[in-house]
Tab-separated table of C-alpha atoms and ligand atoms in Angstrom:
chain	number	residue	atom	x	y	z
A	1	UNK	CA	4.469	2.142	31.883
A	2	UNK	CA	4.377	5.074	34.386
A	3	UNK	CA	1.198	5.716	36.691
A	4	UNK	CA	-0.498	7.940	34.495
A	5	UNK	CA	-1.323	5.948	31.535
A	6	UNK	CA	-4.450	5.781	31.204
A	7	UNK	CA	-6.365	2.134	31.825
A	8	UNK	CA	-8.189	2.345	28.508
A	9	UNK	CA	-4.982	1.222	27.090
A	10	UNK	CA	-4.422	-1.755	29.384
A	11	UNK	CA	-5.468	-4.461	26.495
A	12	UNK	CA	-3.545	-2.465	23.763
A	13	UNK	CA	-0.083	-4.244	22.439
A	14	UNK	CA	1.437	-1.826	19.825
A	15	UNK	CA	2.073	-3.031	16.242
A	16	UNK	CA	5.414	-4.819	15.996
A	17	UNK	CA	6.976	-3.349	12.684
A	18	UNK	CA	9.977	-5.156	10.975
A	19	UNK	CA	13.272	-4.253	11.840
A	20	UNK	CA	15.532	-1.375	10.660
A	21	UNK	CA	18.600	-2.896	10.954
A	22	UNK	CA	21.333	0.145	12.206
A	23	UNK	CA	24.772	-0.494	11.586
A	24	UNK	CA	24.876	-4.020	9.747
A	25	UNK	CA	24.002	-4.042	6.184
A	26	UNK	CA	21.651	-6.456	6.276
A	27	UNK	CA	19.691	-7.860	2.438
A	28	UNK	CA	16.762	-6.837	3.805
A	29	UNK	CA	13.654	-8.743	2.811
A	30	UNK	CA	11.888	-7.960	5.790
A	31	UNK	CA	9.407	-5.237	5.287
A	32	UNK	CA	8.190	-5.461	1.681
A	33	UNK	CA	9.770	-2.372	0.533
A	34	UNK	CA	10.912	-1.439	-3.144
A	35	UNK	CA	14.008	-2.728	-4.406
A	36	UNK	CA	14.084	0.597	-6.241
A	37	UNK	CA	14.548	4.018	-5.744
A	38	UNK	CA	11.493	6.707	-5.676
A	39	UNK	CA	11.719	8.303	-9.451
A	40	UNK	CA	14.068	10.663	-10.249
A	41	UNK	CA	11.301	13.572	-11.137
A	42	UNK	CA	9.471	12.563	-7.664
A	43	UNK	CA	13.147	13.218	-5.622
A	44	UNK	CA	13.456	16.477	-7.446
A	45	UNK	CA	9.754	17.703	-6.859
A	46	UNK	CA	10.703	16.876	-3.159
A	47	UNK	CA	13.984	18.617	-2.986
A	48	UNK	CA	12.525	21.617	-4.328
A	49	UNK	CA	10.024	22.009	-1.639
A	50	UNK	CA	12.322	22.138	0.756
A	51	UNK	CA	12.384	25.703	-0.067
A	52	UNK	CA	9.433	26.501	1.436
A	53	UNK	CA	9.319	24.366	4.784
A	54	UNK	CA	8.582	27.309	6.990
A	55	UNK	CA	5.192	27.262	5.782
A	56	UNK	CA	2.062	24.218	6.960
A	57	UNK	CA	1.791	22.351	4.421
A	58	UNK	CA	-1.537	22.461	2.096
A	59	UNK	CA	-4.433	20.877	4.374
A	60	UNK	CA	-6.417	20.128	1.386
A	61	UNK	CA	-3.472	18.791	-0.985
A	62	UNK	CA	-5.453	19.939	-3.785
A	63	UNK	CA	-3.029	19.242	-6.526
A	64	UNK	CA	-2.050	15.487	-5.337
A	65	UNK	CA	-5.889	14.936	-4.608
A	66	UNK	CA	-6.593	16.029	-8.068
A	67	UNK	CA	-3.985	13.907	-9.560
A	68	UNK	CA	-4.888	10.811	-7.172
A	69	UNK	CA	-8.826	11.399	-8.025
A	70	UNK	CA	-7.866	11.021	-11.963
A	71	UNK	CA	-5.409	8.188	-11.789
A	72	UNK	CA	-8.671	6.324	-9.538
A	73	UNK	CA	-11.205	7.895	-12.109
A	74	UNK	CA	-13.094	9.771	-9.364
A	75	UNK	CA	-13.613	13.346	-8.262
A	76	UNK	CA	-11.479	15.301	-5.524
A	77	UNK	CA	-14.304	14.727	-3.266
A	78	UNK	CA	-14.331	11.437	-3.094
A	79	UNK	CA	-10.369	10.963	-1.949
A	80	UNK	CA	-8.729	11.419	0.908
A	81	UNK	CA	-4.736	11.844	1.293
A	82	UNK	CA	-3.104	10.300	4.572
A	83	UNK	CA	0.115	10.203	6.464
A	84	UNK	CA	0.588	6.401	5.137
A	85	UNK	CA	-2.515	4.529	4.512
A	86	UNK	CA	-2.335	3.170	7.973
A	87	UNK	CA	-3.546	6.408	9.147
A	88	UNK	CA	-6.422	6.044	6.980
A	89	UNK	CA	-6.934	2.717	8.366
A	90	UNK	CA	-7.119	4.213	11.876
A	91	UNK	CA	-9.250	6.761	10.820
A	92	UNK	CA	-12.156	3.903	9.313
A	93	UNK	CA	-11.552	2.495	12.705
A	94	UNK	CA	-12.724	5.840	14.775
A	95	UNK	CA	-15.045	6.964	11.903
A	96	UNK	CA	-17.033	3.969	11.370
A	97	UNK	CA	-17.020	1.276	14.435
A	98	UNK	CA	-17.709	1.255	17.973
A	99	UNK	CA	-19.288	-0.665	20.702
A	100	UNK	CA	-22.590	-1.486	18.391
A	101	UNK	CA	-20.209	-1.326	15.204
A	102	UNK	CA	-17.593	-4.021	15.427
A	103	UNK	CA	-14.650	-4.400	13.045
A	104	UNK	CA	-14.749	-8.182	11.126
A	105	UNK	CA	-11.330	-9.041	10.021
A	106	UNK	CA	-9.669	-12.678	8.591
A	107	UNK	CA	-7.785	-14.727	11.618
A	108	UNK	CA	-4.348	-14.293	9.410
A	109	UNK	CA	-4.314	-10.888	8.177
A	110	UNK	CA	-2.569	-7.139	8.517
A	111	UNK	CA	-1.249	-7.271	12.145
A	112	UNK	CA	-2.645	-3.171	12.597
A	113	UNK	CA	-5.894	-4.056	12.500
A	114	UNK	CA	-6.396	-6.073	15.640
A	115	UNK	CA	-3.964	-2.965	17.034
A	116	UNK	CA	-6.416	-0.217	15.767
A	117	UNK	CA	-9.066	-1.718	17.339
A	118	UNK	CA	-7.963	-2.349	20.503
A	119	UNK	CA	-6.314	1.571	20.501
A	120	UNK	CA	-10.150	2.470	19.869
A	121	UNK	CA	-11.730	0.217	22.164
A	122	UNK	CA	-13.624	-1.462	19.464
A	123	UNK	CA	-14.820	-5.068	19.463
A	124	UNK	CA	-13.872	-6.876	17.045
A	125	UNK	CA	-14.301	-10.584	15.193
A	126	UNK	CA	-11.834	-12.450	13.388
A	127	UNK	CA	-12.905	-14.836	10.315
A	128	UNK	CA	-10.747	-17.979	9.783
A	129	UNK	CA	-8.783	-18.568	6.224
A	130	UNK	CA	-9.808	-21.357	5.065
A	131	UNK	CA	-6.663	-24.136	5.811
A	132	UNK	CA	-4.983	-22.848	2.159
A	133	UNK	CA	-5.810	-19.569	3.569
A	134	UNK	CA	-7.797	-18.340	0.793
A	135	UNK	CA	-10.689	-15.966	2.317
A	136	UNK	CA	-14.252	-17.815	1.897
A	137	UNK	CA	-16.488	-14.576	0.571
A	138	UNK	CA	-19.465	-16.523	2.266
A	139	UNK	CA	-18.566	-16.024	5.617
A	140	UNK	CA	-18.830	-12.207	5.089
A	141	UNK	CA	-22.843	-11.643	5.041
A	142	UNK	CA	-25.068	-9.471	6.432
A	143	UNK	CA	-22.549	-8.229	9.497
A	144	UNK	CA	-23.070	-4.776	10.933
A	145	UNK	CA	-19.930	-2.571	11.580
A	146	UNK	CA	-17.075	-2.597	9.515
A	147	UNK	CA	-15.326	-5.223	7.190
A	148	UNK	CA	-11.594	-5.138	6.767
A	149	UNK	CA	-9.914	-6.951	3.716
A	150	UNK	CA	-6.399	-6.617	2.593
A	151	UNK	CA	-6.699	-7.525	-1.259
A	152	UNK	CA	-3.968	-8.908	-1.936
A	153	UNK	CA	-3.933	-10.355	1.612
A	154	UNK	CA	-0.705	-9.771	4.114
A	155	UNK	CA	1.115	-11.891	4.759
A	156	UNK	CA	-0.583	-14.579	2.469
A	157	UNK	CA	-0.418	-12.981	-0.442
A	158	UNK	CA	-3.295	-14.318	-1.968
A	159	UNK	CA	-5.187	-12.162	-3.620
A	160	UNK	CA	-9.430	-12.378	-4.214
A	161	UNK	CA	-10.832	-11.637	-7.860
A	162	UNK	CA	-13.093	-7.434	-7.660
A	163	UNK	CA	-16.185	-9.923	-8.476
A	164	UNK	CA	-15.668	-11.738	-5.219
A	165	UNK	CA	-15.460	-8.705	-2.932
A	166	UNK	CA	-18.532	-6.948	-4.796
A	167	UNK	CA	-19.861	-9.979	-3.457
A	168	UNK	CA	-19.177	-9.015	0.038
A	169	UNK	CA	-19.423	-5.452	-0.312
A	170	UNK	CA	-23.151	-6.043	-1.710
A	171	UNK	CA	-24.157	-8.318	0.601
A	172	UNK	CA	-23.032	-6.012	3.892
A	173	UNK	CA	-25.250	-2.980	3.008
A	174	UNK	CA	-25.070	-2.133	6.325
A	175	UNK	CA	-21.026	-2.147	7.030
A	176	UNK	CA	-18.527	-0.316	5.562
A	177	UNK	CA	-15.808	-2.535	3.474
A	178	UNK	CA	-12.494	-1.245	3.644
A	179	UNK	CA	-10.978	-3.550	0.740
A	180	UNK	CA	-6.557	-2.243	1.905
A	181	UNK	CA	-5.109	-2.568	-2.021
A	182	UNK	CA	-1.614	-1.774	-0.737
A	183	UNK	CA	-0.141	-4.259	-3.043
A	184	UNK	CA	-2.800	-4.080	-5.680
A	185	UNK	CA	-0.348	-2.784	-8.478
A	186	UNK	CA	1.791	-6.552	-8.710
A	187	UNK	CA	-1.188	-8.378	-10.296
A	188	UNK	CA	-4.413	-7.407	-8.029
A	189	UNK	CA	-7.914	-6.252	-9.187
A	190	UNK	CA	-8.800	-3.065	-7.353
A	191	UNK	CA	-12.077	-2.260	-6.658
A	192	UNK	CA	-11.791	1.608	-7.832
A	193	UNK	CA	-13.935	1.100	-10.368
A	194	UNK	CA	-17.229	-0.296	-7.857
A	195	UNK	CA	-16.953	3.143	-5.814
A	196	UNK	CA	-19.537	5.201	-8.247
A	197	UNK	CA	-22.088	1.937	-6.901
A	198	UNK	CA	-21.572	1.389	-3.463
A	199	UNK	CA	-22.198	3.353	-0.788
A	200	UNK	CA	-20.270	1.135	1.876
A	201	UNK	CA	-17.039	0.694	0.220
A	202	UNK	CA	-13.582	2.476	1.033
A	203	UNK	CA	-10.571	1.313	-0.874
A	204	UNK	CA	-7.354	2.085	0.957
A	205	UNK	CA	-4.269	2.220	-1.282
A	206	UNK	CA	-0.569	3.318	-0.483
A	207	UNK	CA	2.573	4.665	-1.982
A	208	UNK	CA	4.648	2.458	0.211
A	209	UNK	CA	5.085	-0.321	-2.061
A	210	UNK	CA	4.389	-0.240	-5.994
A	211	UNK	CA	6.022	3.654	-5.792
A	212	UNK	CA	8.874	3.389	-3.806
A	213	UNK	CA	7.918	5.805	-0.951
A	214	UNK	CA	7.516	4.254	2.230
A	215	UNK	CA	9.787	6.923	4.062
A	216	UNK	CA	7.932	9.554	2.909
A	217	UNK	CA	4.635	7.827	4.366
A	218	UNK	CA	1.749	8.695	1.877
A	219	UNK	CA	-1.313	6.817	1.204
A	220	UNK	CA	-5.254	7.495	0.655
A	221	UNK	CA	-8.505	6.783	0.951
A	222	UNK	CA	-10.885	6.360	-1.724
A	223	UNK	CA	-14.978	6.256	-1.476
A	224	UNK	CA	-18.000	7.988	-1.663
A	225	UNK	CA	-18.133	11.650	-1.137
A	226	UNK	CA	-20.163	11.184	2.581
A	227	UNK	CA	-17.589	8.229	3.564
A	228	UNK	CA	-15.007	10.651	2.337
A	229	UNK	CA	-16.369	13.607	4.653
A	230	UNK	CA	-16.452	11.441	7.616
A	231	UNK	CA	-13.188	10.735	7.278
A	232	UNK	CA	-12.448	14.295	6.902
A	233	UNK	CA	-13.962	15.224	10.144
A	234	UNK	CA	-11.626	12.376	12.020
A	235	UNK	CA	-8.503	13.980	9.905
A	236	UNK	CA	-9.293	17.656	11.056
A	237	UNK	CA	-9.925	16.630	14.673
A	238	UNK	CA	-6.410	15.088	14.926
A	239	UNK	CA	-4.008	16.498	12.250
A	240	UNK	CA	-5.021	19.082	9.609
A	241	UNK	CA	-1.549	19.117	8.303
A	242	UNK	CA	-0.822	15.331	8.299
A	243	UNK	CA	0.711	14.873	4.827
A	244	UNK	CA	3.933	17.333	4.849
A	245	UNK	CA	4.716	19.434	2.214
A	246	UNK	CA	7.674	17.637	0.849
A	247	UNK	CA	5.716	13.904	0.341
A	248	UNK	CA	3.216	16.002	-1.324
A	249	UNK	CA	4.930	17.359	-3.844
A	250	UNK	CA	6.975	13.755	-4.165
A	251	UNK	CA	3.760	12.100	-4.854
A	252	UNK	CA	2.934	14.499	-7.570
A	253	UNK	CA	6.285	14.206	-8.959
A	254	UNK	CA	5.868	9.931	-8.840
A	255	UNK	CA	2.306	10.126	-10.094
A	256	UNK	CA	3.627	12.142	-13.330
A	257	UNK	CA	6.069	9.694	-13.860
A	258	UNK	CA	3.658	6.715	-14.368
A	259	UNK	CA	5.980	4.567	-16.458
A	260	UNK	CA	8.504	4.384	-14.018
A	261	UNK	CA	5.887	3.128	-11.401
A	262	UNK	CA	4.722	0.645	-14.110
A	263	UNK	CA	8.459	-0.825	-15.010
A	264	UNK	CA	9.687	-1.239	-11.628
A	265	UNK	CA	6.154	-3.184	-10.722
A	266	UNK	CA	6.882	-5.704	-13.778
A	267	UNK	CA	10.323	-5.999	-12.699
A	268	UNK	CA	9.149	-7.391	-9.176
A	269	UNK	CA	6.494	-9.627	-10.894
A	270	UNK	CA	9.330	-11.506	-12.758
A	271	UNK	CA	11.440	-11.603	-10.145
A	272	UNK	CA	8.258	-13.104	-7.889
A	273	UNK	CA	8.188	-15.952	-10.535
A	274	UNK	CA	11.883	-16.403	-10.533
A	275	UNK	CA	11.906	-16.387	-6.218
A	276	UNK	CA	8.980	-18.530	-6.852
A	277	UNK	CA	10.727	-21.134	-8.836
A	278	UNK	CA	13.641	-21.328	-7.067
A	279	UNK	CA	12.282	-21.506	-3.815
A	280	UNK	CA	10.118	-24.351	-5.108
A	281	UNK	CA	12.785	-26.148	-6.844
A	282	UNK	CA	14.365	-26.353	-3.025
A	283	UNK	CA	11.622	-27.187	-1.422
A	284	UNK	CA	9.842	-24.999	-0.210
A	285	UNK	CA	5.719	-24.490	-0.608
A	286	UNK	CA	5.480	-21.286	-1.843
A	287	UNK	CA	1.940	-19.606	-1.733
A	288	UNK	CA	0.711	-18.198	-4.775
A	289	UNK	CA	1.220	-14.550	-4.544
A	290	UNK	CA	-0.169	-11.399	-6.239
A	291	UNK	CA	1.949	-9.301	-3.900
A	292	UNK	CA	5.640	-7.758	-3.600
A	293	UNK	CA	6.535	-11.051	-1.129
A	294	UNK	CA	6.074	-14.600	-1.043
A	295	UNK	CA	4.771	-16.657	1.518
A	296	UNK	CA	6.646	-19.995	2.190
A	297	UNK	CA	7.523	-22.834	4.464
A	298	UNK	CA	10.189	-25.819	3.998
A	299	UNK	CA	9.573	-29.397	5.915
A	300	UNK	CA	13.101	-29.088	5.868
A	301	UNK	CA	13.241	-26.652	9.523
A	302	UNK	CA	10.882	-24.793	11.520
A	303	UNK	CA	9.910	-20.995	10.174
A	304	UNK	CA	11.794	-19.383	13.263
A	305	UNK	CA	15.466	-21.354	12.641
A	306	UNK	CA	15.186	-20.416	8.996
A	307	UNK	CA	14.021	-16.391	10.108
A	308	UNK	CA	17.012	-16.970	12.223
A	309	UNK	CA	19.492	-18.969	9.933
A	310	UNK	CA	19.295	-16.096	7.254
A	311	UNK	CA	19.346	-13.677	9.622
A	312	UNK	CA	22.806	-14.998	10.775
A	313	UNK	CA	23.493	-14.624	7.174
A	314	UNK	CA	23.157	-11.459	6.618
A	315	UNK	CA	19.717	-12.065	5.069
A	316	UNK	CA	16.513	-10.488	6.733
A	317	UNK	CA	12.915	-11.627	5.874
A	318	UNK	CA	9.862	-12.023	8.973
A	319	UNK	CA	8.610	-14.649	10.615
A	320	UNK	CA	5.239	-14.167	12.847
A	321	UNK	CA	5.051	-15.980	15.693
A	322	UNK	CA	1.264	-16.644	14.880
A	323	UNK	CA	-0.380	-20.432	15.676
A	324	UNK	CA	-1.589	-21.174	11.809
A	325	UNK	CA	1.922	-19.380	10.003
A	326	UNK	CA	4.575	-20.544	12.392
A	327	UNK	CA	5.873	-22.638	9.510
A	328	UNK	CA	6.171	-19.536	7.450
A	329	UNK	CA	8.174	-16.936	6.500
A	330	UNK	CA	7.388	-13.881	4.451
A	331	UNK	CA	9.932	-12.943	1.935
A	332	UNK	CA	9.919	-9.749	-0.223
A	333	UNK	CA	10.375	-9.573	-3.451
A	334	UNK	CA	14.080	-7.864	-4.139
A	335	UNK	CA	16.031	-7.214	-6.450
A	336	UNK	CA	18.086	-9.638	-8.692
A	337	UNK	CA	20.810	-9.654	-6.546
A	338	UNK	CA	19.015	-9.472	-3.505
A	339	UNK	CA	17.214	-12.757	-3.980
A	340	UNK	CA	20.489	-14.425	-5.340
A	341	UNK	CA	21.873	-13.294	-2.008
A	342	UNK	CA	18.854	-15.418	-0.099
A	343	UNK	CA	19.313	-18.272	-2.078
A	344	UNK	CA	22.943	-18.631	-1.784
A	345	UNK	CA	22.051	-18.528	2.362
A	346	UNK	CA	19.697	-21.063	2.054
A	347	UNK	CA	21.747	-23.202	0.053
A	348	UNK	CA	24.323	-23.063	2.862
A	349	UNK	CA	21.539	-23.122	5.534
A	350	UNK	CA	19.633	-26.179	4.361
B	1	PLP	C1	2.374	-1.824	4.150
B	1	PLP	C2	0.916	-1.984	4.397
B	1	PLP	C3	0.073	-0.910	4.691
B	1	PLP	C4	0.482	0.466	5.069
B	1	PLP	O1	1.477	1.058	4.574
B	1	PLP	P1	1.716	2.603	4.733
B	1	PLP	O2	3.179	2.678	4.596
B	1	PLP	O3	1.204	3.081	6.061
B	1	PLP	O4	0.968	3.220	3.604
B	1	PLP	C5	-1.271	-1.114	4.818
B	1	PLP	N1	-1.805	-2.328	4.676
B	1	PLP	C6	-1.049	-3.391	4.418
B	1	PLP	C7	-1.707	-4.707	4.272
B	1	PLP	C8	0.330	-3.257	4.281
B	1	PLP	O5	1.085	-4.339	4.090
């Protein structure tokens, strides 16, 4: 740190992201990315935008926010197109807490959200799992500041039913519920469809996972049209230009091609079923997921020597060095071959 940075950051520890292994070609089950390439028609639609990269991209994205508003079943207005959805994450954090406005967030959830508090100096609480850690809607009532919930939860997996957080969303009429649906498309209920009757609730979604595009970092916001404008006002004060010109036309090009999106999501349910299974039948408790991942633990050996076993192996997956999940390890769902490769490893391993 040199002697200029500022104190206000003294309590802030950046967001650890997996690795990216260099050189080694690692099976990499680490960061809960597709096993599949983006579509063909969205790599074209990015390709041919290359062509005009000496121009700012489109502030208002008005095609992709038309096409994101119909696929949610909402207007343009009420959507809101980020660099990733963590930057729409960061942006509930500045638009909607502060010192009277804390942030409530489960104990074992999304490690940014602890990080995007502390980077905004806002206070924040966080809500113990239950011990399966499944989230206990009752704890959430009548707070005043903002509600975070990753639905399906990360790194759990677990996912709450839309009826259960319309529960909490009703009963916080004065917080705004962020409800993060980044892996709502492998079995999840999003909450799209309660925007038109809540004024407090943002739905965050990405196209990180379920549409192969996490390099091209693209995600949104969805909510009423005044949430929406708030958020507006953070995006223009920071980066008018924040989703490039490329991703934007590789979004439109994935969103056309719909049945792609839709095969390559069943193809990572089964194969969750099959990791399930197998991991079971060695073992392992395996959490039920409604995610790209699973979440498991062996009485066999700690989390961290299996993290570091497979790792050895060739095999990457991540371990958190969190009290209540030491005994865990979060595995993505991969390909066939992928998750033959893991097995084989921990046949060898255990
Ligand atoms: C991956 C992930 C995100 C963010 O992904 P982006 O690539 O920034 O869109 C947000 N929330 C959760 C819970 C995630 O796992």
């Amino acid at each position: 740190m040199s002697r200029f940075f500022s104190h206000k950051y003294d309590l802030l520890t950046p967001y650890t992201p997996g690795e990216q292994p260099g050189q080694r070609q690692y099976v990499k089950l680490n960061t809960n990315e597709s096993p599949f390439p983006p579509s063909e028609k969205a790599r074209r639609y990015a390709a041919e935008h290359t062509r005009s990269l000496e121009l700012f991209s489109a502030p208002e994205a008005v095609d992709l926010t038309a096409a994101v508003a119909k696929l949610c079943g909402l207007s343009p207005r009420e959507v809101l197109l980020t660099n990733g959805s963590d930057e729409i994450l960061n942006f509930a954090f500045m638009a909607f807490c502060d010192g009277e406005h804390p942030a409530y967030f489960p104990d074992i959830t999304y490690g940014f959200y602890p990080v995007f508090a502390r980077l905004n100096g806002v206070p924040y609480y966080e809500i113990p799992l239950r011990e399966d850690f499944s989230l206990c809607p009752e704890d959430y009532r009548g707070l005043k500041g903002a509600i975070f919930i990753a639905n399906p939860n990360a790194p759990t997996g677990r996912a709450l039913l839309r009826d259960a957080v319309e529960g909490i969303v009703s009963a916080n009429p004065e917080s705004v519920v962020v409800v993060d649906e980044a892996y709502v498309d492998f079995g999840g209920e999003s909450c799209l469809p309660l925007i038109p009757k809540y004024h407090n609730l943002l739905v965050v979604q990405t196209f990180s996972k379920s549409r192969s595009m996490a390099g091209a970092r693209l995600g949104f916001g969805a909510g009423c049209e005044s949430l929406i404008r708030d958020l507006n006002t953070i995006k223009y004060s920071t980066n008018p230009y924040n989703v490039n010109s490329m991703t934007q036309a590789m979004g439109l090009g994935t969103l056309l091609d719909g049945e792609y999106t839709q095969k390559c999501c069943e193809a990572v349910m089964e194969n969750r079923a099959y990791l399930t299974a197998e991991l079971t039948a060695r073992g392992f408790d395996v959490i039920p997921s409604k995610a790209n991942f699973v979440f498991a633990r062996t009485d066999k050996m700690p989390g961290e020597d299996v993290y570091v076993k497979l790792k050895e192996k060739g095999v990457l997956v991540r371990h958190f060095n969190v009290d209540r999940i030491r005994d865990y390890n979060r595995i993505t769902v991969g390909s066939r071959e992928q998750i033959g490769a893991l097995l084989a490893a921990l046949d060898v391993i255990l």
